[in-house]
Short mmCIF file of C-alpha atoms in Angstrom, two decimals:
data_model
loop_
_atom_site.label_atom_id
_atom_site.label_comp_id
_atom_site.label_asym_id
_atom_site.label_seq_id
_atom_site.Cartn_x
_atom_site.Cartn_y
_atom_site.Cartn_z
CA MET A 173 -0.13 -0.05 -0.16
CA SER A 174 1.71 3.40 -1.09
CA GLN A 175 0.91 6.59 0.53
CA HIS A 176 1.60 9.91 -0.25
CA ASN A 177 4.36 11.92 1.39
CA PRO A 178 3.25 13.32 4.75
CA ALA A 179 1.89 16.74 4.85
CA THR A 180 0.98 17.29 8.38
CA GLU A 181 2.39 16.67 11.86
CA GLN A 182 0.08 14.03 12.58
CA GLU A 183 0.92 12.26 9.24
CA TRP A 184 4.55 12.67 10.15
CA LEU A 185 3.99 10.86 13.45
CA THR A 186 2.09 8.17 11.58
CA GLN A 187 4.97 7.79 9.35
CA VAL A 188 7.51 7.50 12.02
CA LEU A 189 5.39 4.72 13.67
CA ASN A 190 4.96 2.91 10.53
CA ILE A 191 8.81 2.78 10.15
CA HIS A 192 9.22 1.69 13.75
CA GLY A 193 7.07 -1.15 13.21
CA THR A 194 4.14 -0.72 15.86
CA PRO A 195 1.23 -0.94 13.40
CA PHE A 196 2.86 -3.99 11.97
CA GLU A 197 3.18 -5.59 15.26
CA HIS A 198 -0.56 -5.16 15.97
CA LEU A 199 -1.30 -6.58 12.61
CA CYS A 200 0.69 -9.90 13.50
CA GLU A 201 -0.95 -10.00 16.90
CA HIS A 202 -4.33 -9.71 15.17
CA HIS A 203 -3.46 -12.72 12.71
CA LEU A 204 -2.44 -14.95 15.83
CA ARG A 205 -5.58 -13.97 17.84
CA GLN A 206 -7.88 -14.65 14.75
CA SER A 207 -6.46 -18.10 13.96
CA PRO A 208 -8.83 -20.67 15.20
CA ASP A 209 -5.80 -23.16 15.74
CA TRP A 210 -3.85 -21.15 18.19
CA ALA A 211 -4.58 -19.74 21.74
CA PHE A 212 -3.18 -16.38 22.18
CA ARG A 213 -1.00 -16.36 25.51
CA SER A 214 0.68 -12.92 25.46
CA SER A 215 2.17 -9.91 23.69
CA ARG A 216 5.39 -7.90 24.69
CA TYR A 217 5.99 -10.56 27.35
CA PRO A 218 9.19 -9.76 29.45
CA VAL A 219 12.16 -12.28 29.13
CA GLU A 220 15.53 -12.59 30.56
CA PHE A 221 18.37 -14.81 30.10
CA PRO A 222 20.61 -15.96 31.81
CA PRO A 223 18.26 -15.71 34.86
CA SER A 224 19.08 -12.90 37.06
CA TYR A 225 18.94 -15.25 40.14
CA THR A 226 21.93 -17.28 38.90
CA PRO A 227 25.70 -16.75 39.26
CA GLN A 228 25.65 -15.42 35.72
CA ALA A 229 23.51 -12.36 36.64
CA SER A 230 26.20 -10.07 35.64
CA LEU A 231 25.54 -11.50 31.88
CA THR A 232 21.96 -11.39 32.21
CA LYS A 233 20.01 -9.65 29.06
CA ASN A 234 16.41 -8.37 29.45
CA GLY A 235 13.98 -7.91 26.55
CA GLU A 236 10.47 -8.66 25.27
CA LEU A 237 8.84 -11.51 23.34
CA ASP A 238 6.57 -9.67 20.80
CA LEU A 239 4.06 -12.62 20.49
CA TRP A 240 3.33 -15.76 22.04
CA GLY A 241 0.81 -18.52 21.08
CA SER A 242 0.19 -22.08 21.66
CA CYS A 243 -1.55 -24.96 20.06
CA LEU A 244 -2.33 -28.70 20.84
CA PRO A 245 -1.88 -31.06 17.88
CA PRO A 246 -2.07 -34.63 18.61
CA GLY A 247 0.73 -35.86 21.07
CA LEU A 248 2.33 -32.34 21.07
CA LYS A 249 2.07 -28.97 22.74
CA ILE A 250 3.63 -26.19 20.52
CA GLU A 251 4.57 -22.89 21.88
CA LEU A 252 4.85 -20.29 18.87
CA LEU A 253 7.40 -17.40 19.85
CA VAL A 254 7.27 -14.69 17.42
CA GLU A 255 9.55 -11.96 16.87
CA CYS A 256 7.96 -9.09 14.41
CA LYS A 257 10.58 -7.37 12.42
CA LYS A 258 9.58 -4.25 9.99
CA ASN A 259 12.33 -4.01 7.66
CA ASN A 260 14.65 -1.00 7.52
CA PRO A 261 13.17 1.25 4.84
CA ASP A 262 16.92 1.43 3.37
CA TYR A 263 16.82 -2.37 3.22
CA THR A 264 13.78 -3.99 1.58
CA ASP A 265 15.22 -7.44 0.66
CA TRP A 266 16.65 -10.22 3.02
CA VAL A 267 19.06 -12.48 0.92
CA PHE A 268 19.82 -15.74 2.67
CA PHE A 269 22.53 -18.46 1.54
CA PRO A 270 21.83 -22.08 1.75
CA ALA A 271 23.58 -24.15 4.34
CA ARG A 272 26.83 -25.21 2.99
CA TYR A 273 26.57 -28.68 4.27
CA PRO A 274 23.84 -31.03 3.71
CA THR A 275 23.91 -32.68 7.05
CA THR A 276 22.69 -29.40 8.57
CA ILE A 277 18.93 -30.25 9.72
CA PRO A 278 16.65 -27.92 11.51
CA SER A 279 15.98 -28.65 15.16
CA LEU A 280 13.96 -27.18 17.91
CA ARG A 281 14.21 -27.07 21.61
CA THR A 282 11.64 -29.32 23.42
CA LEU A 283 10.77 -30.53 26.90
CA GLY A 284 10.42 -34.19 27.21
CA TYR A 285 8.84 -36.18 30.16
CA ARG A 286 9.90 -39.44 31.63
CA SER A 287 9.10 -41.54 34.96
CA SER A 288 11.25 -43.64 37.30
CA GLN A 289 10.00 -46.75 38.82
CA GLU A 290 13.10 -46.35 41.12
CA VAL A 291 11.81 -43.30 42.75
CA GLY A 292 8.05 -44.50 43.19
CA GLY A 293 7.18 -43.86 39.37
CA HIS A 294 7.39 -39.92 39.80
CA TRP A 295 8.03 -38.07 36.72
CA ALA A 296 10.39 -35.24 35.81
CA PRO A 297 10.84 -32.96 32.63
CA TYR A 298 14.07 -32.75 30.65
CA ARG A 299 15.43 -30.73 28.08
CA GLU A 300 16.24 -32.00 24.70
CA THR A 301 16.81 -30.95 21.14
CA VAL A 302 14.51 -32.71 18.41
CA TYR A 303 15.23 -32.73 14.73
CA LEU A 304 12.64 -31.84 12.08
CA VAL A 305 11.98 -33.83 8.99
CA THR A 306 12.28 -30.83 6.62
CA PRO A 307 9.69 -30.30 3.88
CA PRO A 308 10.97 -30.41 0.72
CA ASP A 309 9.69 -26.81 -0.20
CA ILE A 310 11.59 -24.99 2.51
CA ALA A 311 15.16 -23.89 2.26
CA ILE A 312 17.77 -24.37 5.15
CA THR A 313 20.13 -21.42 5.28
CA ASP A 314 22.95 -20.35 7.57
CA ASP A 315 23.64 -16.81 6.43
CA GLY A 316 21.91 -13.66 5.19
CA ARG A 317 22.25 -10.14 4.30
CA GLU A 318 20.05 -7.14 4.03
CA THR A 319 20.05 -5.27 0.47
CA LYS A 320 18.31 -2.33 -0.70
CA GLY A 321 16.65 -4.14 -3.64
CA ASN A 322 15.28 -2.73 -6.83
CA TYR A 323 18.75 -1.50 -7.90
CA GLN A 324 18.21 -1.37 -11.69
CA ALA A 325 15.36 1.18 -11.24
CA LYS A 326 17.08 3.19 -8.53
CA TRP A 327 20.49 3.43 -10.70
CA GLN A 328 20.10 6.80 -12.43
CA PRO A 329 23.89 8.11 -13.19
CA LYS A 330 24.57 11.65 -13.64
CA GLU A 331 26.47 12.93 -16.53
CA ASN A 332 29.91 11.19 -16.82
CA GLN A 333 29.09 8.95 -13.89
CA LYS A 334 29.89 5.41 -14.59
CA GLN A 335 29.76 3.94 -10.95
CA PRO A 336 27.24 4.27 -8.16
CA PRO A 337 28.28 5.85 -4.93
CA LYS A 338 29.75 3.49 -2.52
CA ASP A 339 26.85 3.63 -0.23
CA PHE A 340 24.59 2.52 -3.14
CA THR A 341 25.67 -1.04 -2.65
CA ARG A 342 26.10 -1.02 1.00
CA THR A 343 24.49 -4.02 2.76
CA SER A 344 23.72 -4.86 6.45
CA ASN A 345 22.79 -7.75 8.68
CA ALA A 346 21.81 -5.79 11.60
CA ALA A 347 17.95 -6.48 11.59
CA ILE A 348 18.31 -10.15 10.76
CA THR A 349 21.05 -10.65 13.64
CA ASP A 350 18.98 -8.38 16.05
CA ALA A 351 15.69 -10.49 15.30
CA ALA A 352 17.63 -13.85 15.73
CA TYR A 353 19.04 -12.77 18.97
CA GLN A 354 15.93 -11.71 20.47
CA ILE A 355 13.90 -14.67 19.53
CA ALA A 356 16.93 -17.05 20.72
CA ARG A 357 16.82 -15.27 24.26
CA ALA A 358 13.14 -15.40 24.51
CA THR A 359 13.03 -19.15 23.39
CA GLN A 360 15.77 -20.04 26.14
CA ALA A 361 13.86 -18.08 28.76
CA LEU A 362 10.54 -19.53 28.11
CA LEU A 363 12.05 -22.94 28.01
CA LEU A 364 13.69 -22.64 31.31
CA GLN A 365 10.69 -20.81 32.88
CA GLU A 366 8.23 -23.79 31.47
CA ARG A 367 10.82 -26.51 32.63
CA ARG A 368 11.02 -24.94 36.16
CA ASN A 369 7.27 -24.84 36.35
CA GLN A 370 7.00 -28.68 35.40
CA GLU A 371 9.59 -29.53 37.85
CA ALA A 372 7.38 -27.88 40.71
CA LEU A 373 4.30 -29.70 39.62
CA ALA A 374 6.47 -32.98 39.64
CA ARG A 375 7.67 -32.41 43.19
CA GLU A 376 4.01 -32.06 44.22
CA LYS A 377 3.38 -35.64 43.18
CA VAL A 378 -0.23 -34.92 42.49
CA GLN A 379 -0.11 -33.88 38.82
CA PRO A 380 -0.19 -36.55 36.01
CA MET A 381 2.99 -36.83 33.73
CA PRO A 382 2.11 -34.90 30.80
CA SER A 383 2.03 -36.62 27.40
CA GLY A 384 4.17 -36.02 24.32
CA ASN A 385 6.69 -33.26 23.79
CA HIS A 386 6.56 -29.53 24.64
CA VAL A 387 7.91 -27.87 21.45
CA PHE A 388 9.20 -24.32 21.45
CA LEU A 389 9.21 -22.89 17.90
CA PRO A 390 10.83 -19.56 17.31
CA LEU A 391 9.63 -17.50 14.31
CA ILE A 392 10.40 -14.18 12.77
CA VAL A 393 7.82 -12.40 10.73
CA THR A 394 9.28 -9.65 8.55
CA THR A 395 7.92 -7.32 5.71
CA ALA A 396 11.36 -7.85 3.88
CA ASN A 397 11.14 -9.81 0.81
CA LEU A 398 12.90 -13.23 1.22
CA TRP A 399 15.46 -14.37 -1.35
CA ILE A 400 17.78 -17.31 -1.55
CA CYS A 401 20.99 -16.97 -3.40
CA GLU A 402 22.70 -20.02 -4.65
CA PHE A 403 25.98 -20.51 -6.63
CA PRO A 404 28.87 -22.96 -6.82
CA ALA A 405 31.78 -22.24 -4.46
CA GLU A 406 34.45 -23.53 -6.87
CA LYS A 407 33.31 -20.66 -9.46
CA VAL A 408 34.30 -17.94 -7.22
CA ASP A 409 37.36 -16.36 -8.46
CA ASN A 410 40.46 -17.04 -6.26
CA ILE A 411 42.06 -13.88 -6.73
CA THR A 412 39.04 -11.21 -6.41
CA GLY A 413 36.80 -13.52 -4.36
CA GLU A 414 33.98 -12.66 -6.66
CA ILE A 415 31.44 -14.83 -8.17
CA PRO A 416 30.60 -14.17 -12.18
CA PHE A 417 27.08 -13.02 -12.64
CA SER A 418 26.11 -15.92 -14.62
CA GLU A 419 26.87 -18.53 -12.06
CA VAL A 420 24.36 -16.97 -9.46
CA HIS A 421 20.80 -18.15 -9.06
CA TYR A 422 18.19 -16.18 -7.04
CA GLN A 423 14.67 -17.33 -6.05
CA THR A 424 12.02 -15.83 -3.75
CA HIS A 425 10.54 -17.60 -0.76
CA SER A 426 7.77 -17.12 1.57
CA TYR A 427 9.48 -19.24 4.21
CA LEU A 428 12.78 -20.46 5.21
CA PHE A 429 14.95 -21.82 7.91
CA PHE A 430 17.74 -19.62 9.31
CA THR A 431 20.25 -21.37 11.47
CA TYR A 432 21.60 -18.91 13.69
CA ALA A 433 24.99 -19.25 15.34
CA LEU A 434 23.74 -19.22 19.10
CA PRO A 435 25.85 -16.90 21.37
CA PRO A 436 27.81 -19.08 24.10
CA ILE A 437 25.99 -17.26 26.91
CA PHE A 438 22.43 -18.65 25.58
CA GLN A 439 23.75 -22.14 25.10
CA PHE A 440 23.51 -23.38 28.72
CA HIS A 441 20.54 -23.46 31.32
CA PRO A 442 21.30 -23.21 35.01
CA GLY A 443 22.38 -26.39 36.46
CA ASP A 444 23.96 -27.60 33.30
CA ASP A 445 27.49 -28.82 33.79
CA ARG A 446 29.68 -26.59 31.35
CA PHE A 447 32.63 -28.83 31.95
CA LEU A 448 31.09 -32.06 31.16
CA PRO A 449 32.83 -33.54 28.01
CA ARG A 450 30.19 -33.48 24.85
CA SER A 451 30.60 -35.12 21.69
CA ASP A 452 30.84 -32.97 18.48
CA GLN A 453 27.31 -33.41 17.56
CA VAL A 454 25.97 -32.40 21.03
CA TRP A 455 28.37 -29.20 20.75
CA GLU A 456 26.71 -28.56 17.26
CA GLU A 457 23.22 -28.96 18.85
CA LEU A 458 24.26 -26.51 21.34
CA ALA A 459 25.55 -23.88 18.90
CA ARG A 460 22.92 -24.10 16.12
CA PHE A 461 19.61 -22.60 16.73
CA SER A 462 16.89 -23.00 14.07
CA ILE A 463 14.57 -20.18 13.42
CA LEU A 464 11.65 -20.03 11.09
CA VAL A 465 11.61 -16.98 9.10
CA VAL A 466 8.27 -16.04 7.20
CA GLN A 467 7.33 -13.18 4.93
CA SER A 468 4.51 -11.33 6.60
CA ALA A 469 2.15 -11.70 3.49
CA ALA A 470 2.51 -15.53 4.37
CA PHE A 471 2.11 -15.55 8.12
CA PRO A 472 -1.62 -16.15 8.39
CA GLY A 473 -1.36 -19.16 5.87
CA LEU A 474 1.77 -20.48 7.79
CA LEU A 475 -0.37 -20.60 11.21
CA VAL A 476 -2.59 -23.10 9.57
CA HIS A 477 0.19 -25.44 8.65
CA LEU A 478 2.28 -25.23 11.79
CA ALA A 479 -1.03 -26.34 13.65
CA LYS A 480 -0.57 -29.55 11.73
CA MET A 481 2.96 -30.57 12.91
CA VAL A 482 3.15 -34.16 14.05
CA LYS A 483 5.63 -36.52 15.70
CA ASP A 484 6.71 -39.56 13.70
CA ASN A 485 7.80 -43.03 14.92
CA ASN A 486 11.60 -41.94 15.09
CA GLY A 487 10.82 -39.05 17.57
CA SER A 488 11.54 -36.47 14.79
CA LEU A 489 8.94 -33.55 14.42
CA VAL A 490 7.31 -33.54 10.81
CA PRO A 491 6.03 -30.04 9.85
CA PRO A 492 3.36 -30.36 7.02
CA THR A 493 4.25 -29.22 3.31
CA LEU A 494 4.21 -25.43 3.38
CA SER A 495 3.04 -24.91 -0.36
#
């Protein structure tokens, strides 16, 4: 929706709010509240991680979770944690790059539950990482840049000007990184909060053990256009480090998985033994954080699809095909 340039003080105020993203957050909340498959839990929910009551209090980071909803497909409870990100007006496109190793598989943090006959059949929650059976129509990425987009139309050289100014081709990754950081912190905070809550219920010995897995699904909704950029690494020039134009393929996407390199301070929960020897696979699980990124126009339809997630016989989560 295009608008005329602001002409009054109130129109300028509205323009500022539009850029900041407040109306966009309200729209995303509206879609979540209206979805019949999801129960709306909260908006602008305060979070902190690591918790301020732990020895890592000096490292505690506070923030807010934009949106929080939940649904109950068979055998699962899904907590949808949403970061709403209005794109920077100067950077309209988010360009992601496919994961460079085919072994990279999206995974989600979950709570599982087990009982022990050795302690009288009492149950307790435990934290685990569960891998997804990735739909064939969704890309898995591990890097992204924000670009200005529509370069051909914007490039209007002046007389005797052969090259655009340096800032014309400037890129950023501030919005992507900030959104990933915010939703990673919120996910770890709420996972810990729920685990502590379930531990308290288990200690009371009056609550039945929950069935199935409790899944925490981090999601970024953005107004930016989502692109995938693919090229063969062996075609990159060894001297200049540049890829020929003819070797690059671009494709727009409505959804993709972004594998975020999780900051070490977010990798461990209180009570974890940081000095415990771990396999390379476990270290990778701790360091990689899968985030589902969706272009805002596709958000309402995505809510319908995600509510149909199931768990297969191997213990993996199976999202539906998103097309």
